[in-house]
XYZ file of C-alpha atoms in Angstrom:
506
model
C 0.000 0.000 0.000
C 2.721 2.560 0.700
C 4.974 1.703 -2.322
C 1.391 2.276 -4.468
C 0.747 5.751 -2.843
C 4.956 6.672 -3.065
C 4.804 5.404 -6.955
C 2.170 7.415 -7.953
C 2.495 11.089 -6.521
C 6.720 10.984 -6.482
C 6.774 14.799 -7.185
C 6.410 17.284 -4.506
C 5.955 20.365 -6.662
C 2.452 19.591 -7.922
C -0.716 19.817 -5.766
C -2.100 16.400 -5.628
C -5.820 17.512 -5.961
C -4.445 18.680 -9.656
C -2.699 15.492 -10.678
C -5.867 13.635 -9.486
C -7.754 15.910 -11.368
C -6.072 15.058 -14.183
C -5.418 11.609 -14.268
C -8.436 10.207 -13.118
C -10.310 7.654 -15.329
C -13.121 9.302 -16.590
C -16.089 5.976 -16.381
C -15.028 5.922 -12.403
C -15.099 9.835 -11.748
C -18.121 9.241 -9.850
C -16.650 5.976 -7.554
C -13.424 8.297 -6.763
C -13.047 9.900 -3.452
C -14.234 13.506 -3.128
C -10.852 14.601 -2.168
C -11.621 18.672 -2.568
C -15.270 18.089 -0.412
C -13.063 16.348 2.261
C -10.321 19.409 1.965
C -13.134 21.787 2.184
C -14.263 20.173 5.499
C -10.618 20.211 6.975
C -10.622 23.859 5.893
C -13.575 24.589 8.203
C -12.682 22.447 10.880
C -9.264 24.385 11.055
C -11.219 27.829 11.018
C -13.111 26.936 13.849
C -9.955 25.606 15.534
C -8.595 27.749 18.325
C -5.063 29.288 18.544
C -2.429 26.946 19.627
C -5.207 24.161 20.544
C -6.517 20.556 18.862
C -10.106 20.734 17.634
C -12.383 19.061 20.242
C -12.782 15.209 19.094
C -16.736 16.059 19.478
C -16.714 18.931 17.652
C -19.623 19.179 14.942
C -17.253 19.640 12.557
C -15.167 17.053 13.086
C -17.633 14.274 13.265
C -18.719 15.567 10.335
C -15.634 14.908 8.604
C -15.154 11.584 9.814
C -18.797 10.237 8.472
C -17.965 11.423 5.319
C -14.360 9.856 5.248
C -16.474 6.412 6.353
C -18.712 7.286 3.473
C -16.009 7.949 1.275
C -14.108 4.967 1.997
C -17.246 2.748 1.620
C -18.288 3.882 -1.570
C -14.689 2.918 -3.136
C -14.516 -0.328 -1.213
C -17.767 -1.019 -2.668
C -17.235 -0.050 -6.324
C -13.652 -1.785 -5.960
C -15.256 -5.362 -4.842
C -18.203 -4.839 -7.368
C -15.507 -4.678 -10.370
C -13.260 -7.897 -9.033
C -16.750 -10.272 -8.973
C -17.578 -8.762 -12.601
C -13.992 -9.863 -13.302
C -14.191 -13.023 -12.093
C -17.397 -13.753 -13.653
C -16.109 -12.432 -17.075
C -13.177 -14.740 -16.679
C -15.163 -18.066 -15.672
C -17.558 -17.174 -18.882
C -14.780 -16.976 -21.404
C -13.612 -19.913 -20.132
C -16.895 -21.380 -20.274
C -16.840 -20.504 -24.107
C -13.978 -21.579 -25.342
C -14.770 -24.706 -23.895
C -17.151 -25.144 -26.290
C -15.393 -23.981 -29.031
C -17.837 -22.420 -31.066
C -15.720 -18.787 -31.518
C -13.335 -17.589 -33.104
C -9.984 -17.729 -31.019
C -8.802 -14.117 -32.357
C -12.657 -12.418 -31.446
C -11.792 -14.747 -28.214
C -8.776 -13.015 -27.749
C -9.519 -9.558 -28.346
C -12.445 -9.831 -25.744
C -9.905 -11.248 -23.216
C -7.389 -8.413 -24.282
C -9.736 -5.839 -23.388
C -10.446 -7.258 -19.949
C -7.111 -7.024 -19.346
C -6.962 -3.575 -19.951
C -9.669 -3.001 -17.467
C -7.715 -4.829 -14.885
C -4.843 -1.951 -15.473
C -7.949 0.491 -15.534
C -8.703 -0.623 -11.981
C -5.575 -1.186 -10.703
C -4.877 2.771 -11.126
C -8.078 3.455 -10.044
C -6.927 1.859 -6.745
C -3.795 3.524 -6.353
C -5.211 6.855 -7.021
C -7.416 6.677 -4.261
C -5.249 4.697 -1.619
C -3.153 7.919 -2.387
C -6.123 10.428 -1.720
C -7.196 9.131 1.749
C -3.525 8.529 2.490
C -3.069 12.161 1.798
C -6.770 13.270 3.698
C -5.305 11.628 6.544
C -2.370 13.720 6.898
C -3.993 16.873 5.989
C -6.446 15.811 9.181
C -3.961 15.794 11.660
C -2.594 19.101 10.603
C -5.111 20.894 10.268
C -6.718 19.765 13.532
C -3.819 19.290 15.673
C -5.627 15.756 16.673
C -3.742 12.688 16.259
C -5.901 10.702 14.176
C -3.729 9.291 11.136
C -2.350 6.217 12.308
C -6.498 5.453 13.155
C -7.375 6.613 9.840
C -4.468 4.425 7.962
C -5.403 2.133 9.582
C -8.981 2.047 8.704
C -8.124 1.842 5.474
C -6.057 -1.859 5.764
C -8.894 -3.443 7.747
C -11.943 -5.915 6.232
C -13.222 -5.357 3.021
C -10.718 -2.125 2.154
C -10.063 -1.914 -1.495
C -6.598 -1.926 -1.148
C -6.541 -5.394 0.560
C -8.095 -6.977 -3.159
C -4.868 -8.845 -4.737
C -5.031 -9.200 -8.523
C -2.879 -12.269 -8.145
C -6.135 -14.439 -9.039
C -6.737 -12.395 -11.778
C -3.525 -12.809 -13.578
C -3.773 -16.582 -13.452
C -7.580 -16.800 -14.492
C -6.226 -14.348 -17.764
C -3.450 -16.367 -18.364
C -5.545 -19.425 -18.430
C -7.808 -17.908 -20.733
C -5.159 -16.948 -23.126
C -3.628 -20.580 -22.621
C -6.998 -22.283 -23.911
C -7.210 -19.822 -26.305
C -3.555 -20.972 -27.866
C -4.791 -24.370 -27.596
C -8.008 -23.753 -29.431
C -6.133 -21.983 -31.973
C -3.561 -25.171 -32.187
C -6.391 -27.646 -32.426
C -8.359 -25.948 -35.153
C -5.396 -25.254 -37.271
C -4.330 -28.810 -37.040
C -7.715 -29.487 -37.707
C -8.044 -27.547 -41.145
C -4.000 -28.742 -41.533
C -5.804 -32.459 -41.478
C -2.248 -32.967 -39.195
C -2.344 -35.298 -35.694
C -4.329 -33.989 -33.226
C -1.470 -35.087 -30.531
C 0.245 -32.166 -28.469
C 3.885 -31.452 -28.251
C 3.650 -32.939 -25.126
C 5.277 -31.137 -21.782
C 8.961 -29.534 -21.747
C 11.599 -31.789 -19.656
C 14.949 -30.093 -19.141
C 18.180 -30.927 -20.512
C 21.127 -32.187 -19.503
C 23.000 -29.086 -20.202
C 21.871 -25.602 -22.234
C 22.511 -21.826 -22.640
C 20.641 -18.511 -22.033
C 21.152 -15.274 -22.000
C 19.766 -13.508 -18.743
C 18.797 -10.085 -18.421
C 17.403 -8.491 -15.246
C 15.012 -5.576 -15.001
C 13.519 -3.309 -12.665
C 10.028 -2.798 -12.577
C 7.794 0.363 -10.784
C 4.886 -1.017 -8.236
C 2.356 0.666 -10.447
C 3.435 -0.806 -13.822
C 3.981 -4.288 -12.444
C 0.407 -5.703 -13.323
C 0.025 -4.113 -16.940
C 3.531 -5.920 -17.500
C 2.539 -9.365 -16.318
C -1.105 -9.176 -18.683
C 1.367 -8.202 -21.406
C 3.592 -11.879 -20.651
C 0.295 -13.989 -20.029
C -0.700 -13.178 -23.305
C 2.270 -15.082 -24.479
C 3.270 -17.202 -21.824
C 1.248 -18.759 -19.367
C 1.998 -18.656 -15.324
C 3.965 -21.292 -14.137
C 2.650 -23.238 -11.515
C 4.450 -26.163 -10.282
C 2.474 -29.232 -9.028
C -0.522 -27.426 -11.219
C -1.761 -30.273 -13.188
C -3.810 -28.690 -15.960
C -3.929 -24.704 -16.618
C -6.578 -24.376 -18.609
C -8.957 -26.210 -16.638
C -12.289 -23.502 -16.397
C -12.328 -22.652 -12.843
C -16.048 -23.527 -11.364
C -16.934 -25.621 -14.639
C -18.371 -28.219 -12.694
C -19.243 -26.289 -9.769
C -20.982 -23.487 -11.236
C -18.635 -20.860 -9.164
C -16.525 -18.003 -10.812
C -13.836 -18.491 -7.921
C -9.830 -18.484 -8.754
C -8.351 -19.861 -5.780
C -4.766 -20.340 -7.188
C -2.287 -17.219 -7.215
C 0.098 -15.940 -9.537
C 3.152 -15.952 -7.226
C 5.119 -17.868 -3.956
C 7.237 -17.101 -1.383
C 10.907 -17.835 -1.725
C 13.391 -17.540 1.423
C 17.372 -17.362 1.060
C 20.073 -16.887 3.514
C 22.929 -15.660 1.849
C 26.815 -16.470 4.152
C 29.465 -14.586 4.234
C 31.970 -13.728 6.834
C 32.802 -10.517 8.898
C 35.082 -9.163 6.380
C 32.268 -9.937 2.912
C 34.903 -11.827 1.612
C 32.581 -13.169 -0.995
C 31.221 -10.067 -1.356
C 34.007 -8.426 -2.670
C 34.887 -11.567 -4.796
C 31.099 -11.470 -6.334
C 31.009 -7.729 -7.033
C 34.501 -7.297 -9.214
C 33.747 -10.770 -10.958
C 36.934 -12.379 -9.106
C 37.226 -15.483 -11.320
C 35.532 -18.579 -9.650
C 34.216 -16.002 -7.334
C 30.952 -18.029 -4.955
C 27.846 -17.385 -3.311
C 26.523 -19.470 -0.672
C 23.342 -19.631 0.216
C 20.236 -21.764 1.761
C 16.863 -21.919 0.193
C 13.319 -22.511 0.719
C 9.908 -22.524 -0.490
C 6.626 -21.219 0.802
C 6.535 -19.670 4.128
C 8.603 -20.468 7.808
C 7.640 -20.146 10.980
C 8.750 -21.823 14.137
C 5.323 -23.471 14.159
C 5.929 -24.600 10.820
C 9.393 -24.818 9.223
C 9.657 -26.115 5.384
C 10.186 -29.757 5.322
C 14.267 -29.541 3.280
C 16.363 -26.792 2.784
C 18.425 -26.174 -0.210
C 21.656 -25.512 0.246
C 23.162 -23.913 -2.854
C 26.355 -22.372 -4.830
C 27.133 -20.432 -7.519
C 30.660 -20.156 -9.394
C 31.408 -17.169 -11.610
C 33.697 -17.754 -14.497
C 35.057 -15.238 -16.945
C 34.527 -15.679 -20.412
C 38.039 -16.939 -21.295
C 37.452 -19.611 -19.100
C 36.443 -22.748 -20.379
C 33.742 -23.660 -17.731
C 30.545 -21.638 -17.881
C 29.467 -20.303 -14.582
C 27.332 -22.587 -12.847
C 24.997 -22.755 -9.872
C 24.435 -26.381 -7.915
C 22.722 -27.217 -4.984
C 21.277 -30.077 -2.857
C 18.721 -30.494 -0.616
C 19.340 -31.503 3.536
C 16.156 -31.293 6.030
C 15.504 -28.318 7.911
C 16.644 -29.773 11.298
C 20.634 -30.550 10.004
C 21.039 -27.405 8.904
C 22.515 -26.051 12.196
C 24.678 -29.056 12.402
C 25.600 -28.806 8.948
C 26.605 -25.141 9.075
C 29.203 -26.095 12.066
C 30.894 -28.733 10.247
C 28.753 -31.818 13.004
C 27.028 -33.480 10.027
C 27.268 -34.294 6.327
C 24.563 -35.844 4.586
C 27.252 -39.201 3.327
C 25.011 -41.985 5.151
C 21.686 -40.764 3.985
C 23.018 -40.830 0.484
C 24.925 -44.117 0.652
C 21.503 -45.336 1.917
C 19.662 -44.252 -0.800
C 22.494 -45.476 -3.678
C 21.983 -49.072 -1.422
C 18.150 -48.821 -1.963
C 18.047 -47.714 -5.801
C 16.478 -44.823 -5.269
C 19.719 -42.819 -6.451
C 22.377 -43.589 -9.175
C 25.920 -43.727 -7.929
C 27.250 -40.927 -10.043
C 24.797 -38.587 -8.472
C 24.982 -39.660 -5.175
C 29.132 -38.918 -5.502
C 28.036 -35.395 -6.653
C 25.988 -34.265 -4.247
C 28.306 -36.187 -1.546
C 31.246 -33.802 -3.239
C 29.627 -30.437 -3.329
C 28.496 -30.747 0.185
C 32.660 -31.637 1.354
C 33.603 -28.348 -0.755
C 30.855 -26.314 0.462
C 31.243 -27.401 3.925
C 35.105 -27.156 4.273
C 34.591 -23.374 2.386
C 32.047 -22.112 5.144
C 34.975 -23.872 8.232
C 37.812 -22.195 6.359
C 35.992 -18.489 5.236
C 34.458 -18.712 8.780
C 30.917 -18.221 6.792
C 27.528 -17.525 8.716
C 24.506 -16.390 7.878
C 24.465 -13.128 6.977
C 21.570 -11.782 4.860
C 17.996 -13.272 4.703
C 15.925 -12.183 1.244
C 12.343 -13.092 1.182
C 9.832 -12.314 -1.861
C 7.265 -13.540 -4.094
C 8.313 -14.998 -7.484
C 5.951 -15.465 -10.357
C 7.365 -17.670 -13.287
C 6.137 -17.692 -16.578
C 6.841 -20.265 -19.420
C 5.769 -22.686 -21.845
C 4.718 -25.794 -20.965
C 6.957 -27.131 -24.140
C 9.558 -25.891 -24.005
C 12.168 -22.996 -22.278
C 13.305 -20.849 -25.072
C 11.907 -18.039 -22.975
C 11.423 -17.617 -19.816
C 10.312 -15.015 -17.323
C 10.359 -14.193 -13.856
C 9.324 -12.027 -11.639
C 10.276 -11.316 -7.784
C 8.002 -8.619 -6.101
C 7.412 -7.301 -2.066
C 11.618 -8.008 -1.784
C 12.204 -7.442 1.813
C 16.404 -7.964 3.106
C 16.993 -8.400 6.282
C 20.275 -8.699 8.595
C 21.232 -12.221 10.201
C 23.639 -11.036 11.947
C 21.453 -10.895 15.289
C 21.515 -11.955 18.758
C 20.102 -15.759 18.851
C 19.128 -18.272 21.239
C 21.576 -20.820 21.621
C 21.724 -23.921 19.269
C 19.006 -21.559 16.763
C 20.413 -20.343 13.581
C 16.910 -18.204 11.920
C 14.547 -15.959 13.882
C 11.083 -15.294 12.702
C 10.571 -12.047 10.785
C 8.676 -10.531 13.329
C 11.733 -11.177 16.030
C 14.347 -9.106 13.504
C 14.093 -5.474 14.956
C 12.802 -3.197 12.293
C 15.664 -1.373 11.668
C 17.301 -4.086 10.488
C 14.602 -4.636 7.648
C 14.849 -2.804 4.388
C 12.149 -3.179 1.585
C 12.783 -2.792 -1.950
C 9.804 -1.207 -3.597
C 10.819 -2.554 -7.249
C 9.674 -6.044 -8.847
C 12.456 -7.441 -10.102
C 12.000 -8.851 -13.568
C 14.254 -11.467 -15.506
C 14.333 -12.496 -18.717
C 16.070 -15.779 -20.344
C 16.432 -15.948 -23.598
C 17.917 -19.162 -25.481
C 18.086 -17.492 -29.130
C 16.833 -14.235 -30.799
C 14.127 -12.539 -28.685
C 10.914 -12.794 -30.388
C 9.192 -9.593 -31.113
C 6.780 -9.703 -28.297
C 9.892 -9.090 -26.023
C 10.549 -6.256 -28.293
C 6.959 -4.906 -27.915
C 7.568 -5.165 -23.847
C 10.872 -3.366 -23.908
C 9.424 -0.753 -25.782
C 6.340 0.211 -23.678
C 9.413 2.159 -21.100
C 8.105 -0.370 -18.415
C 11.281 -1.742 -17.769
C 14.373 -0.031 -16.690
C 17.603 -2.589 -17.515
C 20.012 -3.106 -14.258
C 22.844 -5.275 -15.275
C 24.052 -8.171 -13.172
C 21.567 -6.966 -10.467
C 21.791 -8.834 -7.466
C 19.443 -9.662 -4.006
C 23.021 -10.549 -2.452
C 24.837 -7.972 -3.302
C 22.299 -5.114 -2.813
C 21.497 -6.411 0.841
C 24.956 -6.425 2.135
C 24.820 -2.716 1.116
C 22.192 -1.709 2.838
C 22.404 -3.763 5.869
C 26.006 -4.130 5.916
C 27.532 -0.609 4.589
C 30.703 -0.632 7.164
C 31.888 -3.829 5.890
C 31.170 -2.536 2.424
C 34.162 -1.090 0.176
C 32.639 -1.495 -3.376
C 29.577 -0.750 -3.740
C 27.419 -1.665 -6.942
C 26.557 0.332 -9.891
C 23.133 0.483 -9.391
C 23.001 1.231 -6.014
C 22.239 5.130 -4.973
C 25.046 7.315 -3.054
C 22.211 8.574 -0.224
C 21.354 5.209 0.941
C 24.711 4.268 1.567
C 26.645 5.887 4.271
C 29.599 8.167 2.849
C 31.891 5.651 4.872
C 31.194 3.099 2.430
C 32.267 4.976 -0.203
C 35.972 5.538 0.539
């Protein structure tokens, strides 16, 4: 909510009454919050203010104001909800249709691209008025001398607020319209083509390939008109999802998208006290490594994920034979500790597994190898965890194959390791890491892999000025800086001189 209302009104010069004046969608004028009526009330409340003192909570004026900032706030939370069920419905019913494949998959797809656009419609609709009570609220307490903005903020995060509604849903209902629409498209051509009706079945890695990667950054409020533009082309990937273009509620008779478009990935990046691999990753050392542990979904002590990956990356130059690499494998959550302090190694598990053919010996001497060098690395460097990253990641790619492929990492939050823990425990809960060492990074983070020549869609989405190019960004690299600038001597190109101490710069 606060990275919408910072992305939209950046500029300090211009009145924000003007700009919403201005940039306000014409079809929802009427849903919008009457941001110069509730100005005019804060105007009168301040005029009957006396000199030097708050307005009485009971004043008439005041409760005036604060029924018509309930009012307010209902009316958008109304209109907002009203336009996510018509979306949802609009959704289930193309799908609906093209399940019975009786029209045309380009009339089909222009219907579906115009409900995109009214997702982007609403989206800005949203942040335009998350930004005008935002903005109310502050006025309030300044021109009443009451204290009544963290109340009012907070008003407008509780129970059916419109800026609660996720389009998450959204995006994977239009991608799965688009995906049935490529299908449809597939099965009529091969139809007319009088080829086999058989599909190209589903994409299974290879042993060994190249891609070019490319990382961008991406504002808050451009985030969901660049996802409908990828959709279009490539379809969300969810793993474990066994069919995409399944109609939601077909049998059911519900318009309901329960799946989202994103999940939660944790990593703990190591280093020692000095960033040693730091330094090494950020002027390309040759056979410079990162070290990290990974997880999916969410942790809590309550709850921790079942196996952690434990994971490394190698840089080599170009003139090196050897193509950087990144290899991991997987230990469960309770060895980690142990593992970490050089008290257990995951050789008898594996030997077990090689005994009981569930493993091939070649494998098993890989994993049992990495683990040794990884190990013996974090004893000598004197590694520990350092930097915890935690975000949501939404993938997108064909089910047949990986000659592009996108991703996506949004709500980015870094925080510092490096904190007093219980004996024997080597995480804390989020909620246990003292805030100021937290730092959020208001940016999604898009990615783009690329096996050959870009097709012209990826043109198209370069062009639209959505996407601002950072080269060799990295989660790693960028949190050290921020929650490590004393140990920092290099810092990285993309990072800005005022939130880095100038310490850290000499």
């Amino acid at each position: 909510y606060q990275r919408r209302v910072r992305a939209f009104h950046s500029s300090q010069m211009v009145h924000f009454g003007k700009t919403l004046e201005k940039e306000r969608i014409a079809r929802y004028a009427a849903e919008y919050i009457e941001y110069r009526v509730l100005k005019k009330q804060l105007k009168l409340i301040s005029q009957r203010r006396r000199p030097g003192q708050p307005i009485p909570p009971d004043d008439e004026s005041e409760i005036q104001f604060m029924r018509m900032f309930e009012s307010e706030l209902e009316k958008v939370n109304a209109f907002v909800s009203s336009k996510m069920k018509e979306f949802l419905n609009a959704l289930a019913n193309l799908q609906r249709r093209i399940h019975m494949s009786k029209e045309s998959p380009d009339s089909l797809e222009s219907e579906t691209d115009g409900l995109g656009q009214e997702f982007v419609l609403l989206h800005k609709f949203i942040i335009h008025n998350a930004t005008g009570f935002s903005k109310i609220a502050k006025k309030h307490d300044k021109k009443t001398g009451l204290a009544s903005r963290p109340w009012l903020e907070a008003r407008l995060s509780y129970g059916e607020s419109f800026i609660l509604f996720k389009f998450d849903t959204l995006i994977v209902g239009i991608s799965d319209v688009y995906s049935r629409i490529r299908k449809l498209r597939e099965t009529l051509k091969k139809q007319k083509d009088g080829t086999s009706g058989q599909d190209e079945g589903v994409w299974v890695p290879p042993q060994s390939f190249e891609r070019k990667t490319t990382k961008y950054w991406v504002e808050p409020e451009n985030l969901l008109a660049v996802k409908i533009m990828i959709v279009k082309q490539l379809p969300v990937l969810i793993f474990g999802r066994k069919d995409e273009g399944k109609p939601p509620g077909l049998e059911s008779g519900t318009s309901e998208f329960k799946v989202g478009d994103s999940s939660p990935i944790t990593s703990i990046y190591l280093d020692n006290a000095n960033l040693d691999l730091y330094h090494k990753r950020i002027i390309r050392e040759e056979g410079a490594q990162l070290i990290r542990l990974r997880w999916y979904g969410q942790y809590s002590e309550a709850k921790s994920p079942s196996q952690v990956f434990v994971e490394r990356k190698t840089h080599h130059e170009s003139w090196v034979e050897n193509e950087s690499v990144k290899e991991r494998f997987p230990i469960k959550w309770k060895n980690v500790w142990p593992y970490l302090n050089s008290n257990w190694n995951p050789e008898e598990k594996i030997r077990k597994k090689v005994a009981n053919g569930e493993m091939k010996e070649t494998e098993a001497e890989g994993i049992l190898t990495l683990s040794a060098e990884v190990q013996k690395k974090i004893s000598e460097m004197k590694l520990i965890p350092l930097v915890r990253t935690v975000y949501n990641r939404s993938a997108f790619q064909l089910a047949s194959t990986n000659a592009v492929r996108i991703s996506i990492d949004t709500d980015l939050l870094m925080m510092n390791e490096v904190t007093s823990k219980p004996v024997g425990k080597w995480i804390l809960e989020a909620k246990d890491i003292p805030s100021n060492e937290k730092v959020n990074f208001r940016q999604g983070i898009l990615e783009i892999k690329l096996q050959d020549t870009p097709p012209e869609w990826i043109n198209q989405l370069l062009d639209t000025g959505f996407l601002t190019e950072v080269t060799k960004f990295s989660k790693f690299l960028n949190g050290c800086c921020q929650l490590h600038p004393e140990q920092v001597k290099i810092v990285p190109h993309w990072h800005t001189p005022e939130s880095i101490p100038y310490s850290a710069l000499i």
